[in-house]
Amino acid sequence: MNEGFDFAIVGAGIAGASLAAGLAPHGRVLLLEAEDQPGYHSTGRSAAFWTESYGGPMVQPLTTASGPFLHRHGFLQPRGALTLARRTELAALEAFASEFRALGVQVDDLDRAALEQRLPGLKDEWVRGAFEPECCDIDVAGLHQHWLAAARQGGAELWTRARLERAGQAAGGWTLTLADGRTAQAAILVNAAGAWADPVAECAGVRPLGVQPYRRTVAQLRLADGPPADLPLVLGIDGSFYFKPEAGRLWLSPHDETPSPPCDAAPEELDVAIAIDRFEAVVDWPITRIEHRWAGLRSFAPDRLPVYGFDPDRAGFFWFAGQGGFGIQTAPAAADLAVGLLLGQPHGAVDPAPYAPGRFC
């Protein structure tokens, strides 16, 4: 039996790593990772962008509040985001732009001529766009390693191949038993397990919240002429695609959301074919090869907002889950908020109330 920890965090992806770094100065932290290395699942498969509209207006405060940290530490590089609309989608595009402008996000209107300057070969049906100049690429690997290093320097312990099998609670806190027989004790158990958030809750005898993983597919393409060097992140207002340049290649997604059990997600050939079909309906850029394809799991609570806070029915069990596809771009603010809640201290710039797990009671 190991001596007790103040906090045991299940999951060492971007969520768990950021929280371990924030908590390490305040107590003994154990970070449990089921895989051989942290970041194997969703964190390591991110499309790696920061844009304030992504995730919707209730997620935007977390994204905006995360921007200063990410800029200050050099994890962002300018990209821009361009949302396209057909003539039949102009009302939806205007509603999108108006909603985020009201929240303080810069969104510029682009007419057809402006679109053609940014997207040579754009098909005729795309007539207007909404451009977010503040969108940036994120150095996901650098950010993740930054927090793992900070956690380690603060004294946190990282255990890999450490799959939680059961967690029992008594007056002194939690006794954790891992699949390989190792055990640990902790006063507070933090569920940062991503797609495995509900199974982890069940291991601890806590009512699951309905956190559902969905598969998202990405393909890396080689184009005949390569993507333009200044190409922004390009999205459809109908949510049916996005693509962006990456190291001279193009990353393309059909923006799919296929319900999945928690697993090592793999791409389906049909989803890759759908992505290419949708891409070819946007621009006339010949594809010479599909170089790589992958899939990751994006996990959502029933209302599609993240879940941050102590479980209302089980003292000492803290939810840090349901962060969908926006967990990386919101990670600094989410970690600050959660550290404040865990320590009973001010929670920073973002109100935690919309994300409290008690909303599902």
XYZ file of C-alpha atoms in Angstrom:
361
model
C 0.000 0.000 0.000
C 1.349 3.421 -0.932
C 1.117 6.306 1.452
C -1.886 8.463 0.771
C -2.250 11.113 -1.883
C -4.359 14.223 -1.605
C -5.574 13.897 -5.198
C -5.703 10.910 -7.560
C -6.457 11.904 -11.164
C -7.629 9.206 -13.572
C -6.454 10.053 -17.087
C -3.206 11.751 -18.149
C -4.369 13.372 -21.369
C -4.548 17.144 -21.655
C -7.258 17.353 -18.979
C -5.500 15.272 -16.363
C -2.057 16.730 -17.088
C -3.255 20.349 -16.801
C -5.041 19.602 -13.550
C -2.054 17.722 -12.086
C 0.184 20.696 -12.874
C -2.245 23.064 -11.152
C -2.702 20.890 -8.065
C 0.890 19.748 -7.537
C 1.925 22.849 -5.552
C -0.999 22.274 -3.175
C -0.752 18.595 -2.250
C 0.394 15.109 -3.200
C -0.914 14.219 -6.646
C -1.123 10.813 -8.326
C -1.789 10.808 -12.079
C -3.041 7.459 -13.395
C -2.759 6.580 -17.101
C -4.134 3.291 -18.436
C -1.921 3.323 -21.549
C 1.832 2.976 -21.918
C 2.172 6.734 -22.304
C 0.026 9.816 -21.664
C -1.921 11.380 -24.516
C -2.398 8.233 -26.576
C -6.106 8.776 -27.254
C -7.924 12.084 -27.912
C -5.059 14.396 -26.930
C -2.674 12.791 -29.401
C -5.217 12.848 -32.239
C -6.416 16.450 -32.083
C -6.840 18.641 -35.145
C -4.997 21.237 -33.050
C -6.728 24.576 -33.420
C -7.961 27.322 -31.095
C -10.958 29.295 -32.278
C -13.441 31.056 -30.045
C -16.586 29.940 -31.853
C -15.789 26.232 -31.713
C -17.997 24.410 -29.230
C -20.678 27.079 -29.188
C -21.436 30.176 -27.105
C -21.412 28.379 -23.735
C -17.899 27.061 -24.380
C -16.579 30.373 -25.724
C -15.817 31.865 -22.267
C -13.456 28.974 -21.535
C -11.747 29.292 -24.937
C -11.352 33.061 -24.692
C -10.019 32.864 -21.126
C -7.462 30.255 -22.248
C -6.034 32.470 -24.990
C -3.672 34.613 -22.885
C -1.950 31.582 -21.327
C -1.543 29.857 -24.687
C -0.178 33.016 -26.326
C 2.115 33.839 -23.421
C 3.766 30.431 -23.479
C 4.130 30.318 -27.261
C 1.679 27.489 -27.958
C -0.345 29.395 -30.599
C 0.495 30.340 -34.176
C -1.844 32.516 -36.307
C -4.116 30.642 -38.689
C -7.544 32.292 -39.053
C -10.835 30.431 -39.439
C -13.196 30.790 -42.383
C -16.762 29.474 -42.197
C -18.393 29.080 -45.619
C -22.050 29.286 -46.614
C -24.111 28.552 -49.687
C -26.864 30.931 -50.745
C -29.445 28.826 -48.882
C -27.368 29.069 -45.685
C -26.948 32.851 -45.458
C -29.368 33.223 -42.564
C -27.481 30.599 -40.566
C -24.168 32.311 -41.313
C -25.503 35.696 -40.207
C -26.911 34.214 -37.012
C -23.546 32.574 -36.303
C -21.612 35.805 -36.847
C -24.055 37.921 -34.840
C -24.086 35.526 -31.904
C -20.317 35.503 -31.495
C -19.845 39.209 -32.178
C -22.212 39.835 -29.265
C -19.795 37.809 -27.108
C -16.842 39.954 -28.165
C -15.407 37.629 -30.822
C -14.114 39.290 -33.983
C -15.998 37.918 -36.996
C -15.569 39.596 -40.395
C -17.981 39.241 -43.326
C -16.445 38.097 -46.620
C -18.220 38.307 -49.965
C -17.617 36.022 -52.932
C -14.710 38.096 -54.262
C -12.950 37.986 -50.878
C -13.504 34.250 -50.652
C -11.907 33.701 -54.055
C -8.787 35.557 -52.903
C -8.398 33.170 -49.955
C -9.624 30.012 -51.664
C -8.634 29.832 -55.360
C -10.697 27.196 -57.101
C -13.686 27.688 -54.813
C -16.833 26.119 -56.274
C -19.594 28.501 -57.384
C -22.182 27.518 -54.770
C -20.185 29.084 -51.895
C -21.126 32.755 -51.820
C -20.271 34.201 -48.394
C -18.015 33.577 -45.452
C -17.410 34.564 -41.835
C -13.727 35.027 -40.996
C -12.294 34.823 -37.477
C -8.794 36.316 -37.648
C -7.881 35.314 -34.085
C -8.031 31.564 -34.776
C -4.671 29.860 -34.208
C -2.965 26.498 -34.504
C -2.093 24.903 -31.162
C 1.144 23.076 -30.393
C -0.740 20.262 -28.656
C 2.265 18.058 -27.969
C 4.222 20.995 -26.558
C 1.320 22.054 -24.343
C 0.776 18.529 -23.032
C 4.467 18.048 -22.262
C 4.596 21.467 -20.585
C 1.953 20.397 -18.092
C 3.377 16.930 -17.541
C 6.749 18.504 -16.791
C 5.198 21.072 -14.448
C 3.314 18.317 -12.632
C 6.485 16.251 -12.265
C 8.491 19.240 -11.050
C 5.762 19.934 -8.488
C 6.120 16.426 -7.107
C 3.206 14.674 -8.831
C 3.643 10.968 -9.556
C 2.681 9.536 -12.952
C 1.799 5.853 -13.106
C 1.376 4.367 -16.575
C -0.252 1.041 -17.452
C -2.422 1.934 -14.483
C -5.987 1.039 -15.410
C -8.417 1.627 -12.540
C -10.324 -1.542 -11.676
C -12.229 -0.380 -8.608
C -12.340 2.466 -6.131
C -13.803 2.116 -2.665
C -14.529 5.010 -0.331
C -14.299 5.046 3.443
C -14.020 7.798 6.015
C -10.363 8.430 5.196
C -10.897 8.758 1.451
C -10.530 6.411 -1.507
C -8.725 3.101 -1.851
C -7.859 2.534 -5.505
C -7.117 -0.872 -6.979
C -5.516 -1.104 -10.406
C -5.855 -3.906 -12.915
C -2.279 -5.078 -12.227
C -2.906 -5.285 -8.482
C -1.261 -2.047 -7.433
C -3.147 0.020 -4.875
C -3.143 3.622 -3.728
C -5.081 5.830 -1.354
C -6.320 9.347 -2.023
C -8.540 11.858 -0.283
C -10.130 13.040 -3.554
C -10.669 11.079 -6.767
C -10.734 13.138 -9.982
C -12.336 11.657 -13.101
C -10.445 13.065 -16.103
C -10.783 9.862 -18.104
C -12.228 11.299 -21.330
C -14.151 8.621 -23.211
C -13.891 6.381 -20.143
C -15.468 8.945 -17.765
C -18.673 6.978 -17.155
C -16.890 3.612 -16.691
C -14.542 5.233 -14.179
C -17.525 6.597 -12.284
C -19.045 3.114 -12.206
C -15.757 1.694 -10.855
C -16.160 4.116 -7.963
C -19.830 3.344 -7.373
C -20.847 6.763 -8.696
C -23.871 7.263 -10.927
C -22.708 7.842 -14.538
C -23.816 11.056 -16.220
C -24.268 9.790 -19.759
C -20.925 10.995 -21.134
C -20.994 9.589 -24.674
C -17.920 9.179 -26.893
C -18.265 9.933 -30.607
C -15.786 8.993 -33.315
C -14.240 11.799 -35.387
C -12.241 11.010 -38.539
C -9.308 12.927 -40.042
C -7.396 12.201 -43.262
C -4.066 13.697 -44.287
C -3.976 14.457 -48.010
C -1.259 15.293 -50.481
C -2.553 17.771 -53.068
C -1.257 18.262 -56.591
C -0.232 21.847 -55.828
C -0.167 21.744 -52.044
C -2.507 23.882 -49.940
C -1.931 27.661 -50.022
C 0.605 28.637 -47.369
C -1.793 31.140 -45.811
C -4.865 28.874 -45.938
C -7.089 29.355 -42.879
C -9.003 26.633 -41.117
C -12.021 26.210 -43.429
C -15.378 25.016 -42.100
C -18.900 24.628 -43.441
C -21.679 26.473 -41.623
C -23.696 23.252 -41.827
C -21.028 21.399 -39.806
C -20.312 18.887 -42.571
C -16.541 19.412 -43.011
C -13.417 21.241 -42.021
C -9.908 21.289 -43.442
C -6.635 23.013 -42.635
C -3.009 22.933 -43.807
C -0.401 21.037 -41.827
C 3.276 20.859 -42.822
C 2.556 21.115 -46.547
C -0.306 18.633 -46.392
C -4.041 19.050 -45.851
C -5.915 17.701 -42.825
C -9.536 16.995 -43.713
C -12.487 15.837 -41.601
C -16.131 15.125 -42.486
C -16.955 16.439 -39.000
C -18.465 13.041 -38.243
C -19.949 12.140 -34.868
C -20.544 8.405 -34.716
C -21.472 7.053 -31.252
C -18.810 4.661 -30.032
C -17.897 2.717 -26.927
C -14.671 3.902 -25.297
C -11.927 2.252 -27.369
C -8.804 2.756 -29.447
C -10.721 4.465 -32.256
C -9.934 3.604 -35.879
C -11.144 5.367 -39.044
C -13.766 3.847 -41.306
C -13.135 3.908 -45.053
C -16.649 5.209 -45.668
C -16.026 8.258 -43.473
C -12.798 9.029 -45.332
C -14.663 8.728 -48.655
C -17.406 11.044 -47.394
C -14.777 13.584 -46.311
C -13.171 13.598 -49.744
C -16.525 13.882 -51.497
C -17.433 16.924 -49.400
C -13.998 18.482 -49.932
C -14.304 18.122 -53.702
C -17.636 19.959 -53.522
C -15.883 22.953 -51.948
C -12.694 23.515 -53.971
C -11.153 22.250 -57.176
C -7.864 21.053 -55.681
C -6.808 17.676 -57.109
C -5.824 15.079 -54.515
C -2.828 12.922 -55.394
C -2.740 10.673 -52.343
C -4.272 9.905 -48.960
C -1.141 9.690 -46.837
C -2.611 8.946 -43.437
C -5.960 8.590 -41.707
C -6.932 8.358 -38.078
C -9.842 8.721 -35.703
C -10.301 9.950 -32.163
C -13.110 10.031 -29.640
C -14.816 13.259 -28.588
C -16.896 12.796 -25.453
C -19.972 14.860 -24.609
C -22.335 15.081 -21.675
C -26.039 15.038 -22.654
C -26.189 18.852 -23.016
C -22.794 18.984 -24.810
C -21.202 21.167 -22.137
C -18.216 20.027 -20.071
C -18.687 18.688 -16.559
C -16.510 20.296 -13.873
C -17.159 19.870 -10.169
C -17.812 17.557 -7.231
C -20.451 14.910 -7.716
C -23.576 16.037 -5.833
C -24.202 12.554 -4.414
C -20.660 11.383 -3.643
C -18.351 13.567 -1.621
C -14.744 13.381 -2.718
C -15.509 12.425 -6.347
C -14.744 15.221 -8.834
C -15.819 15.288 -12.492
C -13.457 16.798 -15.071
C -14.903 15.345 -18.249
C -17.215 15.766 -21.240
C -14.918 18.217 -23.005
C -15.873 17.191 -26.524
C -13.592 18.423 -29.289
C -12.730 21.617 -27.431
C -10.817 20.197 -24.462
C -7.412 21.356 -25.651
C -8.361 24.900 -26.625
C -10.123 25.390 -23.265
C -7.630 23.501 -21.096
C -5.906 26.425 -19.324
C -9.147 28.040 -18.156
C -10.761 24.690 -17.351
C -7.804 23.689 -15.185
C -7.839 27.034 -13.350
C -11.562 26.661 -12.724
C -11.207 23.080 -11.466
C -8.229 23.820 -9.232
C -10.228 26.604 -7.619
C -13.189 24.298 -7.017
C -10.991 21.519 -5.626
C -9.172 23.846 -3.250
C -12.211 25.917 -2.305
C -10.575 29.035 -3.706
C -11.666 31.668 -6.264
C -12.146 29.985 -9.612
C -10.777 32.633 -11.973
C -12.479 34.408 -14.844
C -15.099 31.816 -15.784
C -18.300 31.065 -13.871
C -18.345 27.315 -13.049
C -22.124 27.104 -12.564
C -23.059 26.088 -16.149
C -20.646 23.154 -15.981
C -21.578 21.742 -12.543
C -22.472 18.028 -12.512
C -25.473 18.764 -10.302
C -27.315 20.063 -13.362
C -28.096 16.453 -14.267
C -29.815 15.630 -10.961
